[in-house]
JSON list of C-alpha atoms in Angstrom, two decimals:
[
{"chain": "A", "resi": 14, "resn": "UNK", "atom": "CA", "xyz": [38.63, -69.23, -42.19]},
{"chain": "A", "resi": 15, "resn": "UNK", "atom": "CA", "xyz": [38.96, -68.29, -38.49]},
{"chain": "A", "resi": 16, "resn": "UNK", "atom": "CA", "xyz": [41.11, -65.38, -39.43]},
{"chain": "A", "resi": 17, "resn": "UNK", "atom": "CA", "xyz": [38.49, -64.15, -41.88]},
{"chain": "A", "resi": 18, "resn": "UNK", "atom": "CA", "xyz": [35.78, -64.45, -39.23]},
{"chain": "A", "resi": 19, "resn": "UNK", "atom": "CA", "xyz": [37.91, -62.54, -36.74]},
{"chain": "A", "resi": 20, "resn": "UNK", "atom": "CA", "xyz": [38.60, -59.89, -39.37]},
{"chain": "A", "resi": 21, "resn": "UNK", "atom": "CA", "xyz": [34.93, -59.59, -40.25]},
{"chain": "A", "resi": 22, "resn": "UNK", "atom": "CA", "xyz": [34.01, -59.39, -36.58]},
{"chain": "A", "resi": 23, "resn": "UNK", "atom": "CA", "xyz": [36.61, -56.68, -35.94]},
{"chain": "A", "resi": 24, "resn": "UNK", "atom": "CA", "xyz": [35.52, -54.82, -39.06]},
{"chain": "A", "resi": 25, "resn": "UNK", "atom": "CA", "xyz": [31.92, -54.80, -37.79]},
{"chain": "A", "resi": 26, "resn": "UNK", "atom": "CA", "xyz": [33.07, -53.59, -34.38]},
{"chain": "A", "resi": 27, "resn": "UNK", "atom": "CA", "xyz": [35.18, -50.88, -35.99]},
{"chain": "A", "resi": 28, "resn": "UNK", "atom": "CA", "xyz": [32.24, -49.76, -38.14]},
{"chain": "A", "resi": 29, "resn": "UNK", "atom": "CA", "xyz": [30.03, -49.74, -35.06]},
{"chain": "A", "resi": 30, "resn": "UNK", "atom": "CA", "xyz": [32.69, -47.79, -33.15]},
{"chain": "A", "resi": 31, "resn": "UNK", "atom": "CA", "xyz": [32.88, -45.19, -35.94]},
{"chain": "A", "resi": 32, "resn": "UNK", "atom": "CA", "xyz": [29.10, -44.97, -36.03]},
{"chain": "A", "resi": 33, "resn": "UNK", "atom": "CA", "xyz": [29.02, -44.52, -32.25]},
{"chain": "A", "resi": 34, "resn": "UNK", "atom": "CA", "xyz": [31.77, -41.89, -32.46]},
{"chain": "A", "resi": 35, "resn": "UNK", "atom": "CA", "xyz": [29.75, -39.93, -35.06]},
{"chain": "A", "resi": 36, "resn": "UNK", "atom": "CA", "xyz": [26.64, -40.28, -32.92]},
{"chain": "A", "resi": 37, "resn": "UNK", "atom": "CA", "xyz": [28.59, -39.09, -29.87]},
{"chain": "A", "resi": 38, "resn": "UNK", "atom": "CA", "xyz": [29.89, -36.08, -31.84]},
{"chain": "A", "resi": 39, "resn": "UNK", "atom": "CA", "xyz": [26.36, -35.24, -32.96]},
{"chain": "A", "resi": 40, "resn": "UNK", "atom": "CA", "xyz": [25.05, -35.60, -29.40]},
{"chain": "A", "resi": 41, "resn": "UNK", "atom": "CA", "xyz": [27.86, -33.37, -28.11]},
{"chain": "A", "resi": 42, "resn": "UNK", "atom": "CA", "xyz": [26.88, -30.69, -30.64]},
{"chain": "A", "resi": 43, "resn": "UNK", "atom": "CA", "xyz": [23.23, -30.99, -29.57]},
{"chain": "A", "resi": 44, "resn": "UNK", "atom": "CA", "xyz": [24.28, -30.77, -25.93]},
{"chain": "A", "resi": 45, "resn": "UNK", "atom": "CA", "xyz": [26.35, -27.63, -26.62]},
{"chain": "A", "resi": 46, "resn": "UNK", "atom": "CA", "xyz": [23.42, -26.06, -28.48]},
{"chain": "A", "resi": 47, "resn": "UNK", "atom": "CA", "xyz": [21.07, -26.99, -25.65]},
{"chain": "A", "resi": 48, "resn": "UNK", "atom": "CA", "xyz": [23.45, -25.45, -23.11]},
{"chain": "A", "resi": 49, "resn": "UNK", "atom": "CA", "xyz": [23.63, -22.23, -25.14]},
{"chain": "A", "resi": 50, "resn": "UNK", "atom": "CA", "xyz": [19.85, -22.17, -25.43]},
{"chain": "A", "resi": 51, "resn": "UNK", "atom": "CA", "xyz": [19.53, -22.78, -21.68]},
{"chain": "A", "resi": 52, "resn": "UNK", "atom": "CA", "xyz": [21.88, -19.86, -21.00]},
{"chain": "A", "resi": 53, "resn": "UNK", "atom": "CA", "xyz": [19.79, -17.62, -23.24]},
{"chain": "A", "resi": 54, "resn": "UNK", "atom": "CA", "xyz": [16.56, -18.72, -21.57]},
{"chain": "A", "resi": 55, "resn": "UNK", "atom": "CA", "xyz": [18.09, -18.23, -18.11]},
{"chain": "A", "resi": 56, "resn": "UNK", "atom": "CA", "xyz": [19.20, -14.69, -19.01]},
{"chain": "A", "resi": 57, "resn": "UNK", "atom": "CA", "xyz": [15.73, -13.93, -20.38]},
{"chain": "A", "resi": 58, "resn": "UNK", "atom": "CA", "xyz": [14.16, -15.30, -17.23]},
{"chain": "A", "resi": 59, "resn": "UNK", "atom": "CA", "xyz": [16.36, -13.06, -15.09]},
{"chain": "A", "resi": 60, "resn": "UNK", "atom": "CA", "xyz": [15.48, -10.03, -17.22]},
{"chain": "A", "resi": 61, "resn": "UNK", "atom": "CA", "xyz": [11.77, -10.84, -17.02]},
{"chain": "A", "resi": 62, "resn": "UNK", "atom": "CA", "xyz": [11.98, -11.28, -13.24]},
{"chain": "A", "resi": 63, "resn": "UNK", "atom": "CA", "xyz": [13.66, -7.87, -12.99]},
{"chain": "A", "resi": 64, "resn": "UNK", "atom": "CA", "xyz": [10.95, -6.34, -15.18]},
{"chain": "A", "resi": 65, "resn": "UNK", "atom": "CA", "xyz": [8.28, -8.02, -13.06]},
{"chain": "A", "resi": 66, "resn": "UNK", "atom": "CA", "xyz": [9.79, -6.58, -9.87]},
{"chain": "A", "resi": 67, "resn": "UNK", "atom": "CA", "xyz": [9.93, -3.11, -11.43]},
{"chain": "A", "resi": 68, "resn": "UNK", "atom": "CA", "xyz": [6.35, -3.43, -12.62]},
{"chain": "A", "resi": 69, "resn": "UNK", "atom": "CA", "xyz": [5.20, -4.61, -9.19]},
{"chain": "A", "resi": 70, "resn": "UNK", "atom": "CA", "xyz": [7.03, -1.68, -7.57]},
{"chain": "A", "resi": 71, "resn": "UNK", "atom": "CA", "xyz": [5.40, 0.74, -10.02]},
{"chain": "A", "resi": 72, "resn": "UNK", "atom": "CA", "xyz": [2.01, -0.85, -9.40]},
{"chain": "A", "resi": 73, "resn": "UNK", "atom": "CA", "xyz": [2.50, -0.52, -5.65]},
{"chain": "A", "resi": 74, "resn": "UNK", "atom": "CA", "xyz": [3.39, 3.15, -6.06]},
{"chain": "A", "resi": 75, "resn": "UNK", "atom": "CA", "xyz": [0.34, 3.67, -8.27]},
{"chain": "A", "resi": 76, "resn": "UNK", "atom": "CA", "xyz": [-1.89, 2.07, -5.63]},
{"chain": "A", "resi": 77, "resn": "UNK", "atom": "CA", "xyz": [-0.41, 4.34, -2.98]},
{"chain": "A", "resi": 78, "resn": "UNK", "atom": "CA", "xyz": [-0.99, 7.38, -5.19]},
{"chain": "A", "resi": 79, "resn": "UNK", "atom": "CA", "xyz": [-4.54, 6.20, -5.86]},
{"chain": "A", "resi": 80, "resn": "UNK", "atom": "CA", "xyz": [-5.20, 5.85, -2.13]},
{"chain": "A", "resi": 81, "resn": "UNK", "atom": "CA", "xyz": [-3.86, 9.36, -1.55]},
{"chain": "A", "resi": 82, "resn": "UNK", "atom": "CA", "xyz": [-6.02, 10.76, -4.35]},
{"chain": "A", "resi": 83, "resn": "UNK", "atom": "CA", "xyz": [-9.10, 8.96, -3.00]},
{"chain": "A", "resi": 84, "resn": "UNK", "atom": "CA", "xyz": [-8.38, 10.42, 0.44]},
{"chain": "A", "resi": 85, "resn": "UNK", "atom": "CA", "xyz": [-7.96, 13.89, -1.08]},
{"chain": "A", "resi": 86, "resn": "UNK", "atom": "CA", "xyz": [-11.23, 13.48, -2.98]},
{"chain": "A", "resi": 87, "resn": "UNK", "atom": "CA", "xyz": [-13.06, 12.44, 0.18]},
{"chain": "A", "resi": 88, "resn": "UNK", "atom": "CA", "xyz": [-11.64, 15.46, 2.03]},
{"chain": "A", "resi": 89, "resn": "UNK", "atom": "CA", "xyz": [-12.66, 17.75, -0.85]},
{"chain": "A", "resi": 90, "resn": "UNK", "atom": "CA", "xyz": [-16.17, 16.28, -0.82]},
{"chain": "A", "resi": 91, "resn": "UNK", "atom": "CA", "xyz": [-16.43, 16.91, 2.94]},
{"chain": "A", "resi": 92, "resn": "UNK", "atom": "CA", "xyz": [-15.16, 20.44, 2.49]},
{"chain": "A", "resi": 93, "resn": "UNK", "atom": "CA", "xyz": [-17.63, 20.99, -0.37]},
{"chain": "A", "resi": 94, "resn": "UNK", "atom": "CA", "xyz": [-20.45, 19.76, 1.86]},
{"chain": "A", "resi": 95, "resn": "UNK", "atom": "CA", "xyz": [-19.36, 22.15, 4.59]},
{"chain": "A", "resi": 96, "resn": "UNK", "atom": "CA", "xyz": [-19.18, 25.04, 2.11]},
{"chain": "A", "resi": 97, "resn": "UNK", "atom": "CA", "xyz": [-22.67, 24.21, 0.77]},
{"chain": "A", "resi": 98, "resn": "UNK", "atom": "CA", "xyz": [-24.10, 24.14, 4.31]},
{"chain": "A", "resi": 99, "resn": "UNK", "atom": "CA", "xyz": [-22.41, 27.44, 5.09]},
{"chain": "A", "resi": 100, "resn": "UNK", "atom": "CA", "xyz": [-23.76, 28.90, 1.85]},
{"chain": "A", "resi": 101, "resn": "UNK", "atom": "CA", "xyz": [-27.28, 27.73, 2.73]},
{"chain": "A", "resi": 102, "resn": "UNK", "atom": "CA", "xyz": [-26.94, 29.21, 6.21]},
{"chain": "A", "resi": 103, "resn": "UNK", "atom": "CA", "xyz": [-25.70, 32.50, 4.75]},
{"chain": "A", "resi": 104, "resn": "UNK", "atom": "CA", "xyz": [-28.61, 32.58, 2.26]},
{"chain": "A", "resi": 105, "resn": "UNK", "atom": "CA", "xyz": [-31.06, 31.92, 5.08]},
{"chain": "A", "resi": 106, "resn": "UNK", "atom": "CA", "xyz": [-29.46, 34.67, 7.15]},
{"chain": "A", "resi": 107, "resn": "UNK", "atom": "CA", "xyz": [-29.57, 37.04, 4.16]},
{"chain": "A", "resi": 108, "resn": "UNK", "atom": "CA", "xyz": [-33.24, 36.27, 3.60]},
{"chain": "A", "resi": 109, "resn": "UNK", "atom": "CA", "xyz": [-33.89, 36.86, 7.29]},
{"chain": "A", "resi": 110, "resn": "UNK", "atom": "CA", "xyz": [-32.12, 40.23, 7.10]},
{"chain": "A", "resi": 111, "resn": "UNK", "atom": "CA", "xyz": [-34.14, 41.11, 3.96]},
{"chain": "A", "resi": 112, "resn": "UNK", "atom": "CA", "xyz": [-37.37, 40.32, 5.78]},
{"chain": "A", "resi": 113, "resn": "UNK", "atom": "CA", "xyz": [-36.28, 42.41, 8.78]},
{"chain": "A", "resi": 114, "resn": "UNK", "atom": "CA", "xyz": [-35.28, 45.25, 6.44]},
{"chain": "A", "resi": 115, "resn": "UNK", "atom": "CA", "xyz": [-38.67, 45.08, 4.70]},
{"chain": "A", "resi": 116, "resn": "UNK", "atom": "CA", "xyz": [-40.43, 45.03, 8.04]},
{"chain": "A", "resi": 117, "resn": "UNK", "atom": "CA", "xyz": [-38.39, 47.99, 9.25]},
{"chain": "A", "resi": 118, "resn": "UNK", "atom": "CA", "xyz": [-39.09, 49.84, 5.99]},
{"chain": "A", "resi": 119, "resn": "UNK", "atom": "CA", "xyz": [-42.83, 49.26, 6.42]},
{"chain": "A", "resi": 120, "resn": "UNK", "atom": "CA", "xyz": [-42.63, 50.30, 10.05]},
{"chain": "A", "resi": 121, "resn": "UNK", "atom": "CA", "xyz": [-40.75, 53.48, 9.12]},
{"chain": "A", "resi": 122, "resn": "UNK", "atom": "CA", "xyz": [-43.28, 54.15, 6.35]},
{"chain": "A", "resi": 123, "resn": "UNK", "atom": "CA", "xyz": [-46.15, 53.79, 8.79]},
{"chain": "A", "resi": 124, "resn": "UNK", "atom": "CA", "xyz": [-44.50, 56.01, 11.33]},
{"chain": "A", "resi": 125, "resn": "UNK", "atom": "CA", "xyz": [-43.75, 58.79, 8.87]}
]
């Protein structure tokens, strides 16, 4: 009877050991898969960080270009204002010369 109990006890332990071994194998497979997935995610993260840096660099360059274009536009607007003032001054001078010419023409007409 003792021998049977010992056998039964060892049989249960052996069955438990086999069950634990299968569970360990399954967990090892899951661990390997998780490690592979982690590697993939890490590589993706590195690629995304690189893309982010490139995008930030491009954005910085675009902002610099925008600032240069804004500065150019402001300079062009100033120059346009100067040209308009000059044009107005020239028109006023032209009108003044026209008036003087008309006055001189009338004066010459009166004298002759």
